[in-house]
XYZ file of C-alpha atoms in Angstrom:
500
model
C 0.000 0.000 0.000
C 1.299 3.444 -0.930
C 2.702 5.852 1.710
C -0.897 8.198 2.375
C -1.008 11.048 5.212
C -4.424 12.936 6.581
C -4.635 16.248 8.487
C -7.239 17.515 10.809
C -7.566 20.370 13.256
C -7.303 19.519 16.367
C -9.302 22.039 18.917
C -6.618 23.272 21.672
C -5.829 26.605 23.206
C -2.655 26.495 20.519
C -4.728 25.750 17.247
C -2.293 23.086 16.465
C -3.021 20.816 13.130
C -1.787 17.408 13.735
C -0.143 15.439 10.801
C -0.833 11.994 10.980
C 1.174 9.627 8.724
C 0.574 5.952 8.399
C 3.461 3.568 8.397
C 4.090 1.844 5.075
C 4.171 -1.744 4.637
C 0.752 -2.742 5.601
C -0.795 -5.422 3.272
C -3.926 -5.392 2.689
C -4.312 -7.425 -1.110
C -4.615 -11.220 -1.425
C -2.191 -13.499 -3.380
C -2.391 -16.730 -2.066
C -1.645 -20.034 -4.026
C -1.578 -23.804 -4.444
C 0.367 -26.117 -6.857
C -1.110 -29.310 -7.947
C -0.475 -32.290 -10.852
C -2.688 -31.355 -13.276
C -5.849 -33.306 -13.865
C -5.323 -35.696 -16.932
C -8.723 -33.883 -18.729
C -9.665 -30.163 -17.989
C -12.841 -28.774 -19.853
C -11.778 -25.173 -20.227
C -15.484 -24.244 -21.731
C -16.740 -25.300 -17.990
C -14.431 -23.957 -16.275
C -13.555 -20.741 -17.318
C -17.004 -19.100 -17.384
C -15.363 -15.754 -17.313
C -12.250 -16.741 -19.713
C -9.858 -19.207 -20.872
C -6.845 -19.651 -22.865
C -5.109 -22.390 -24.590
C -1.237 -22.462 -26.616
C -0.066 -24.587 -29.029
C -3.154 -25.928 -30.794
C -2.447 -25.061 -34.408
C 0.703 -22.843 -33.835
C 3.073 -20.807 -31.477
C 2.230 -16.980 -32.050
C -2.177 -17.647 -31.980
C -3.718 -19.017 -29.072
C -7.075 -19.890 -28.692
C -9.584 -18.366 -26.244
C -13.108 -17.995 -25.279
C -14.578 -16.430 -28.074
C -17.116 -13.664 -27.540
C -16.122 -12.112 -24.044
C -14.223 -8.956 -23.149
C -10.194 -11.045 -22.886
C -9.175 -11.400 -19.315
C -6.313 -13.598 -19.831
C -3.662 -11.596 -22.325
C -0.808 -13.668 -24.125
C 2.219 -14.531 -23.287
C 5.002 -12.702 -23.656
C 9.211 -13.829 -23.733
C 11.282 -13.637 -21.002
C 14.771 -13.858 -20.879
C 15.229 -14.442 -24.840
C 12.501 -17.480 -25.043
C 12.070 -18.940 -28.562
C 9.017 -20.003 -28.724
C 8.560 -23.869 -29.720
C 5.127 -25.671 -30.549
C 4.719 -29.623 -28.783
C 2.622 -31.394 -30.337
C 0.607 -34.388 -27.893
C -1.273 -36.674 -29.233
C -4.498 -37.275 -27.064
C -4.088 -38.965 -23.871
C -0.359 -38.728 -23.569
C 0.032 -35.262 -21.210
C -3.179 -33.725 -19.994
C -5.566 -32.537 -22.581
C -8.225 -29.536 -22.536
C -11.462 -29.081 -24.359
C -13.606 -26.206 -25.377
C -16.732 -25.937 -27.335
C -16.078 -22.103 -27.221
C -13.155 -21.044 -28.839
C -11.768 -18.366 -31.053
C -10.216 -19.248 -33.932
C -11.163 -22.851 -33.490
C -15.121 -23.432 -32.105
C -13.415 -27.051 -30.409
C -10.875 -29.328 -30.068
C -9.340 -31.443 -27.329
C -5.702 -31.076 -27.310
C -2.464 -31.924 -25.310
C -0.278 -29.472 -27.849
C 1.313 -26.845 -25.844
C 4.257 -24.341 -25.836
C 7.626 -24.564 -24.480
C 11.202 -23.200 -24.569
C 14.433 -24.816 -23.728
C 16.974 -21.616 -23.057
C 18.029 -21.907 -18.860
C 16.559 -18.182 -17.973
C 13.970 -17.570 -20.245
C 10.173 -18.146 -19.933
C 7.057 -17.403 -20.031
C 5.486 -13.929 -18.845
C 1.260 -12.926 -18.424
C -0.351 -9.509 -17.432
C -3.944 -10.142 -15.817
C -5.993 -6.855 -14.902
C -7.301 -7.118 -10.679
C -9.289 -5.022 -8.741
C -10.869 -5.596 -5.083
C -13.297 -8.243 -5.880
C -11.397 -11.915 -4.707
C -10.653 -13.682 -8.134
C -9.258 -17.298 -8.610
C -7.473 -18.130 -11.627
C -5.517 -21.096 -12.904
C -2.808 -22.028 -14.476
C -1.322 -24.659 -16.505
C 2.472 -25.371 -16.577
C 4.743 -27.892 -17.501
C 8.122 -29.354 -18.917
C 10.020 -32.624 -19.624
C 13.149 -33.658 -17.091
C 13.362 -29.726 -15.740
C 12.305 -27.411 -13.003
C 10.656 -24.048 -13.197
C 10.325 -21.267 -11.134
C 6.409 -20.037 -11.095
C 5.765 -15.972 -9.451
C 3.303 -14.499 -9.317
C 3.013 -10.357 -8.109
C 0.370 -7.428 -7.670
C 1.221 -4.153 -9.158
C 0.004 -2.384 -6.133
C 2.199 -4.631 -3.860
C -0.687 -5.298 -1.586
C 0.028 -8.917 -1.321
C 3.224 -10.555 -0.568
C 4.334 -12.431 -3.593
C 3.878 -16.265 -4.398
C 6.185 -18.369 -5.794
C 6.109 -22.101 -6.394
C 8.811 -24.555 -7.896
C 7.331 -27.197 -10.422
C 9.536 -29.759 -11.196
C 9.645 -33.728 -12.071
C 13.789 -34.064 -13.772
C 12.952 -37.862 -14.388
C 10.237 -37.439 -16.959
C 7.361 -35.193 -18.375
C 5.071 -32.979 -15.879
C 1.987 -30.930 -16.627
C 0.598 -28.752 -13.135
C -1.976 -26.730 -12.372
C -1.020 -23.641 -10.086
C -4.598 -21.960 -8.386
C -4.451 -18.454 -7.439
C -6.859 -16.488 -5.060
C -6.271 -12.839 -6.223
C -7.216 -9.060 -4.387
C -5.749 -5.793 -5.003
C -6.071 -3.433 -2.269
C -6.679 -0.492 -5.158
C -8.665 -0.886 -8.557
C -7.250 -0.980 -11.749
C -4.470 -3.198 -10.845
C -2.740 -5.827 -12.633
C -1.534 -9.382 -11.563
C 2.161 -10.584 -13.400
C 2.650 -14.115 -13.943
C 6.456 -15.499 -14.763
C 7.795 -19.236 -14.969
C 10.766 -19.295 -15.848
C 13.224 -22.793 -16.413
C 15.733 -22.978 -13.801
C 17.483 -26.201 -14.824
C 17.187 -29.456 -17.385
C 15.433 -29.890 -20.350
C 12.222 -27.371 -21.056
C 9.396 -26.318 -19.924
C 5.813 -25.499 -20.988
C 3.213 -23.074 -20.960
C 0.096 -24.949 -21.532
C -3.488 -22.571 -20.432
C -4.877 -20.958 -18.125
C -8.832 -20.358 -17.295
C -10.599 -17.604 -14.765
C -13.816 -19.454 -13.369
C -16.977 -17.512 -12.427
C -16.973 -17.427 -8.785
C -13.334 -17.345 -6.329
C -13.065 -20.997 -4.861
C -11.955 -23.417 -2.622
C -7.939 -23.778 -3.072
C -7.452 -27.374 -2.606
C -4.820 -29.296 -0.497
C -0.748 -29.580 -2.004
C -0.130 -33.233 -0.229
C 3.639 -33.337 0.318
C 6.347 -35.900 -0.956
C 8.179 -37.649 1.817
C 11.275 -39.937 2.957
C 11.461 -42.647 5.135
C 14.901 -44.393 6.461
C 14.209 -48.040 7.559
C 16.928 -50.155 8.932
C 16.764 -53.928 7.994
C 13.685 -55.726 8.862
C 12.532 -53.141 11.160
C 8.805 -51.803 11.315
C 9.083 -47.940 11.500
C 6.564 -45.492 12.080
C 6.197 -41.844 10.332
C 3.712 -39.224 9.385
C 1.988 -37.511 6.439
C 2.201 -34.247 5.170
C 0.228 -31.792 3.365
C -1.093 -27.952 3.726
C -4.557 -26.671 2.729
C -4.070 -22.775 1.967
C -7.972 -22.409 3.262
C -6.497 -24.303 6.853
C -8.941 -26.276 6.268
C -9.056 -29.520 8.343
C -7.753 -32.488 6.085
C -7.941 -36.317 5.994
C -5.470 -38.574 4.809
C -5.550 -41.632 2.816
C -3.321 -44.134 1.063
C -3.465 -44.342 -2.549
C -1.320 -47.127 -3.375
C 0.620 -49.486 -1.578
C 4.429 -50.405 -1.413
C 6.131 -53.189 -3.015
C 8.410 -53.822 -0.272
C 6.621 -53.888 2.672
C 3.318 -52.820 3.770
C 1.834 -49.383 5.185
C -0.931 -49.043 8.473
C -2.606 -45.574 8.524
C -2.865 -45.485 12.078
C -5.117 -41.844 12.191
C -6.233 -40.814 9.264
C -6.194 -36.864 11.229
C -3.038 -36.363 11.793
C -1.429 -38.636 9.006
C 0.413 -41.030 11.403
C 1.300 -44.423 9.778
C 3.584 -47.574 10.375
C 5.264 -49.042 7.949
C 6.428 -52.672 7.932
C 8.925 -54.105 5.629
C 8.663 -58.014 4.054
C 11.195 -60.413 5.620
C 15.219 -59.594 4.313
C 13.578 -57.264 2.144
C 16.163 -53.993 1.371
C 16.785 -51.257 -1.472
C 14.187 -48.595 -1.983
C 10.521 -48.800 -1.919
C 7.649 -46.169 -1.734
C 3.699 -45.230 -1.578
C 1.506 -42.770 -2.843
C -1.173 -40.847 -0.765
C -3.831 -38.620 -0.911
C -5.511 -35.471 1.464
C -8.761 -34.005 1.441
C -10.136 -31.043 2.812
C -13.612 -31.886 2.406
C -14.029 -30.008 -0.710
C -11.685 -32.007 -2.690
C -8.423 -34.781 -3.336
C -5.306 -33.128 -2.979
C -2.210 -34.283 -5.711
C -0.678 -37.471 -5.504
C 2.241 -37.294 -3.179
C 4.974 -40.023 -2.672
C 6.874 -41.363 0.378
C 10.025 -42.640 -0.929
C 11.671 -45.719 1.278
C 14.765 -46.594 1.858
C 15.843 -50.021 3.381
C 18.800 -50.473 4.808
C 21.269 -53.718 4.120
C 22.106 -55.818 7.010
C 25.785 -55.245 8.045
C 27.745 -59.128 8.510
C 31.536 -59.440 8.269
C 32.072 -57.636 12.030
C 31.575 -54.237 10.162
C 35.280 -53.777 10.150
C 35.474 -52.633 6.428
C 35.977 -49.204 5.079
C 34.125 -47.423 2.448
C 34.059 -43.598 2.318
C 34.242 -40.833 -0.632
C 34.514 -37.697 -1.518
C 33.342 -36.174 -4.954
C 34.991 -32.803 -6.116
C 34.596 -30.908 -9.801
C 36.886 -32.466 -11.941
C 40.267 -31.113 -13.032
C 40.112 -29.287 -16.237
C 43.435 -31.970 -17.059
C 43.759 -35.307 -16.280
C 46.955 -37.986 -16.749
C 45.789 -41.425 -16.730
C 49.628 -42.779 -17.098
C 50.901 -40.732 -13.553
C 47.313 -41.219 -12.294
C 46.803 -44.697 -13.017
C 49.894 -46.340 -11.936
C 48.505 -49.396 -11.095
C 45.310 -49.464 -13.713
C 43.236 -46.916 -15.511
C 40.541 -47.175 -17.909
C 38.887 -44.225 -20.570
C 35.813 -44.991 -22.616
C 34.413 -43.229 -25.792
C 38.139 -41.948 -27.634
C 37.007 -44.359 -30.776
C 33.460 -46.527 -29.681
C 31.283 -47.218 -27.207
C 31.717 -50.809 -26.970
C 35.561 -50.667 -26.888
C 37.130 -48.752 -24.017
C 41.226 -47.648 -23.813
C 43.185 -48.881 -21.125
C 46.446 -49.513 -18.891
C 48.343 -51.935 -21.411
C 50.750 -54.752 -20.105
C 49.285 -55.015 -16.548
C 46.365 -57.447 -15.300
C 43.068 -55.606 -15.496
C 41.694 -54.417 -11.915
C 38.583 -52.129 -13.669
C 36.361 -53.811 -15.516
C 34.247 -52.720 -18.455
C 31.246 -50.802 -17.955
C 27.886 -52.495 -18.031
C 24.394 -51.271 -18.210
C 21.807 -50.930 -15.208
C 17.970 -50.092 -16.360
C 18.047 -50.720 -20.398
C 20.697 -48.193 -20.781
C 21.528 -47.155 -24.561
C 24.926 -46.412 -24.556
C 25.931 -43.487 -26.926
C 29.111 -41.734 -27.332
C 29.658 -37.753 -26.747
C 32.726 -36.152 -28.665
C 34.579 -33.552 -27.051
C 36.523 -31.192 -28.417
C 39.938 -30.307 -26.115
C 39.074 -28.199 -23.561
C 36.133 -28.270 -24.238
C 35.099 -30.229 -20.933
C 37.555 -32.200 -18.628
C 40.673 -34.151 -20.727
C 42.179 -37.457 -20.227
C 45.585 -38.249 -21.480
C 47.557 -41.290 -21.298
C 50.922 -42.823 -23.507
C 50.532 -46.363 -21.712
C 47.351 -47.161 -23.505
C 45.667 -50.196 -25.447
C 44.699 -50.262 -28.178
C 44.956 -46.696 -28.332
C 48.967 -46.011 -27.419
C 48.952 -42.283 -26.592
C 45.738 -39.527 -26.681
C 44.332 -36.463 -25.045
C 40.340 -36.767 -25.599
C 36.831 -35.060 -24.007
C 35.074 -38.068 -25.289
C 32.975 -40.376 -23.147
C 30.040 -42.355 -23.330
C 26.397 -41.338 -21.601
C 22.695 -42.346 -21.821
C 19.524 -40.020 -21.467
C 16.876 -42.714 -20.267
C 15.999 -41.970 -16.632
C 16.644 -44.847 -14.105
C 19.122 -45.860 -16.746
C 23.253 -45.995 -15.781
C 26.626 -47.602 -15.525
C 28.041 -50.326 -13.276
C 31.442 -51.429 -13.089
C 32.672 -54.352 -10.799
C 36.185 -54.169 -8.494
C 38.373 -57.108 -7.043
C 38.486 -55.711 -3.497
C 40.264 -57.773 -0.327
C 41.802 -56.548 3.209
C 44.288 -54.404 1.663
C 43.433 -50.493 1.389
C 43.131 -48.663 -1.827
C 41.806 -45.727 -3.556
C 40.313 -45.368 -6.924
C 39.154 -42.539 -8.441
C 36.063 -42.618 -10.919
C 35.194 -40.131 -13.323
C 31.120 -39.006 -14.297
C 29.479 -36.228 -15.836
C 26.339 -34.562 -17.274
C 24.961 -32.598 -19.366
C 21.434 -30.028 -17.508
C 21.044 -33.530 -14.903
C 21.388 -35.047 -11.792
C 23.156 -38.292 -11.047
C 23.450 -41.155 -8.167
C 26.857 -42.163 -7.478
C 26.407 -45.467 -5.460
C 29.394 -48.230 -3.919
C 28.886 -51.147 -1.921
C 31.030 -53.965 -0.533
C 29.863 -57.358 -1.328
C 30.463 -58.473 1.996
C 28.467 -55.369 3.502
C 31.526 -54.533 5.536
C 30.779 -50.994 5.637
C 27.909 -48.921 5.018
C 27.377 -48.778 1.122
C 28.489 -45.339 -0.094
C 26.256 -42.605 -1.872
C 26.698 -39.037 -3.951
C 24.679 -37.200 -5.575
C 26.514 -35.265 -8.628
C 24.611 -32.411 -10.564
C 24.403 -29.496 -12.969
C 20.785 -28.600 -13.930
C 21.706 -25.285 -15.464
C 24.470 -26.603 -18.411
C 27.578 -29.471 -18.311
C 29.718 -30.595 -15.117
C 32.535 -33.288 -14.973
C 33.097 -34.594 -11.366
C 35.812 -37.164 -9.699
C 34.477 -39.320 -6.946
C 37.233 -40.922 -4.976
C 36.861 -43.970 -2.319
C 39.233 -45.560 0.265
C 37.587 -49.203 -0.244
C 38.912 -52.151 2.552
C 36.917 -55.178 2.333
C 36.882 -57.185 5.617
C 37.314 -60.150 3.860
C 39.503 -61.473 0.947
C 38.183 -62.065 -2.328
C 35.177 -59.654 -2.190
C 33.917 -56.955 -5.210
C 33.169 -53.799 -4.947
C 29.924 -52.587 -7.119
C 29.975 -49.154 -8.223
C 26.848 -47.909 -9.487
C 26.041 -44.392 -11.950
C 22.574 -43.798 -12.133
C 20.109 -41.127 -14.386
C 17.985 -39.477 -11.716
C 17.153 -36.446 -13.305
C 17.657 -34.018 -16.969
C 19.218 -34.480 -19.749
C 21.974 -36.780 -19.858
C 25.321 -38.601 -17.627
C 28.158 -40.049 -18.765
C 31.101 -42.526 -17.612
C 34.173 -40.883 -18.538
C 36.897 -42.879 -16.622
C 38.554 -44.496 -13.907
C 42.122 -44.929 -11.995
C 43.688 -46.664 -9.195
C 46.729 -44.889 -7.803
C 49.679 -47.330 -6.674
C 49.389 -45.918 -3.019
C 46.226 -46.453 -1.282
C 44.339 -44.372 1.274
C 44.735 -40.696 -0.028
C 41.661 -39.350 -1.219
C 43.262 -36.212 -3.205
């Protein structure tokens, strides 16, 4: 609210005028908000009674819209450079919208939208508000990224709302409510979302229904730590911007285990895992706040190995940004391997020695595909002990793009310490780095190595001691989230126990 003062007489032998001036800050707009998965079919005739608007249909620079109604919703406008791209979804793939009142098409059901794929730009709307409460929609989206959704009043009445949206393991479409007041007329509401990291996002529709409504529950996504075949208890989340109360329910059950909603109030629930059962499980669960189901939210689970052998072995890591340089021959004294300088299938490494790093394999269907590098470009590898290739410098690795997709490689481990230092990268993604002993010796090792924003090379090193001859060590690289990883390379020092 803008800075305002009023004067009045004020009756007194001294015929003083008093000047009162009111202390800025005070808030008096509303701007309140809730972000949701999008229904999988939204009828934008029936719900926006006072306007809608839909991208993509037939092309990028004409929407469609309500026909015959003083506009409401304006286009959208580039931010941060966005080129405008059309997707085109055929029906039941990503959520689709109807509307048996549209301008230039009458109807249509549709999952087309438009996105861009620049980190920075996005998408930009400028809604008229005035005092009456309004709530508007909004329909958002992306592939394997994150955006950043704001919303603001001109009048700065209102604190403003922002909202992440994100799913960096696949596609995503969301619907964002808003429950809008200026304090003043003739205001305007400005809507952003902008991609903050991975592959692109969308701008899909938006609708203004007839009548300000109920803002429904956001049900939140949860962890739970289990240790081996151990029943452990936990609780629900979710907020209703209304503060309404809210019941809880479970939507699907785990694989793993089993859950117990033990009050169905407050959320609380026991889960209990099958016999030996370890690795990572989850469930899905719902809240309700009377008026209507929240999203889908997901506990994720994570079971915990049982530790044998005395627990006497060692496994810890660090992971650091790569060096720009790398020599594989001083590095690598005892073994090294590179992949990608010619093929996918057919990796360099340490000639005349016996092999202690194996070949790469692939976890979840991975495709492997090979990324050329130009020198320094990203991080180089260099070597003049090699086979079959003698002597190189080379960016080159190999990577895949499916999600849940990744690398393993397999180690000869026994009771005698040693380091070895792997190499992994990216390209806008997010990656699990995972080791484990196979006599569970030590508590498996775990990393999480990211960029969302553009490319990163990393080195993760481990001090590995089995407690137990003739064990492996299993080193996992696995596609959580964006665009791409990669396997680049690995080395094992001749002196063990110095993580660099």
């Amino acid at each position: 609210m803008p800075y305002f003062k009023h004067i009045f007489p004020l009756q007194s032998m001294l015929g003083l005028l008093i000047l009162i001036i009111a202390a800025p800050g005070v808030q008096a707009g509303i701007l309140t908000g809730q972000s949701v998965v999008s229904p999988t079919t939204i009828d934008l005739t029936s719900e926006g009674s006072r306007d809608w608007i839909q991208f993509g249909l037939d092309s990028v620079a004409i929407p469609n819209r309500k026909a015959n109604t003083s506009a409401l919703l304006g286009n959208v406008t580039a931010l941060g450079g966005a080129n405008f791209r059309r997707a085109v979804a055929a029906p039941g793939v990503r959520a689709d919208f109807s509307w048996t009142d549209g301008s230039p098409t009458l109807s249509a059901t549709t999952g087309n939208r438009i996105f861009t794929t620049d980190i920075g730009s996005g998408f930009e709307m400028t809604i008229p508000v005035g005092t009456d409460l309004q709530t508007l929609h909004f329909y958002v989206g992306g592939f394997r990224s994150q955006g950043l959704f704001q919303a603001s009043l001109s009048d700065n009445s209102a604190a403003p709302f922002s909202v992440t949206v994100a799913n960096l393991s696949g596609p995503y479409d969301q619907r964002v409510s808003l429950d809008v007041q200026a304090d003043s007329p003739n205001q305007t509401l400005s809507v952003q979302f902008v991609h903050t990291g991975g592959t692109s996002i969308a701008f899909i529709a938006a609708s203004a229904p007839g009548i300000a409504g109920n803002l429904l529950p956001t049900a939140n996504n949860g962890t739970l730590s289990v240790d081996f075949d151990t029943i452990t208890g936990g609780s629900l989340g979710a907020n209703d911007p209304d503060s309404d109360p809210l019941t809880f329910s479970i939507n699907s059950q785990p694989s793993q285990g089993a859950i117990t909603l033990n009050n169905a109030t407050t959320g609380s629930f026991t889960y209990t895992p099958n016999v030996g059962a370890t690795g990572l499980d989850s469930f899905t669960f719902i809240a309700n706040d009377g008026n209507g189901n929240s999203n889908v939210a997901t506990v994720s689970i994570t079971i915990a190995s049982p530790v044998s052998g005395g627990g006497t072995g060692i496994l810890t890591g660090q992971s650091v940004v790569s060096p720009t340089t790398i020599d594989l021959t001083s590095e690598g004294n005892r073994d090294w391997i590179q992949f990608g300088l010619d093929s996918v299938a057919i990796p360099n490494r340490k000639a005349n020695t016996s092999a202690l790093l194996g070949n790469v394999t692939a976890l979840g269907g991975a495709n492997f595909r090979r990324a050329v590098a130009a020198p320094g470009v990203r991080a180089d590898f260099s070597w003049t002990d090699g086979s079959p290739t003698l002597g190189a410098t080379t960016g080159n690795r190999i990577f895949t793009t499916d999600i849940g997709s990744g690398f393993e490689m397999t180690i000869p481990v026994g009771t005698d310490l040693q380091t070895l230092h792997f190499y992994v990268g990216g390209f806008r993604s997010q990656g699990l780095f995972q080791a484990s002993l196979s006599d569970n010796s030590a508590a498996p090792f775990s990393v999480t190595v990211a960029n969302l924003s553009g490319p990163y090379d990393q080195r993760v090193s481990l001090d590995v001691q089995a407690d137990s001859p003739n064990q492996t060590l299993s080193v996992q690289f696995v596609h959580t989230g964006g665009t791409s990883i990669a396997f680049i390379a690995a080395s094992a020092p001749g002196i063990a126990g110095n993580l660099l």
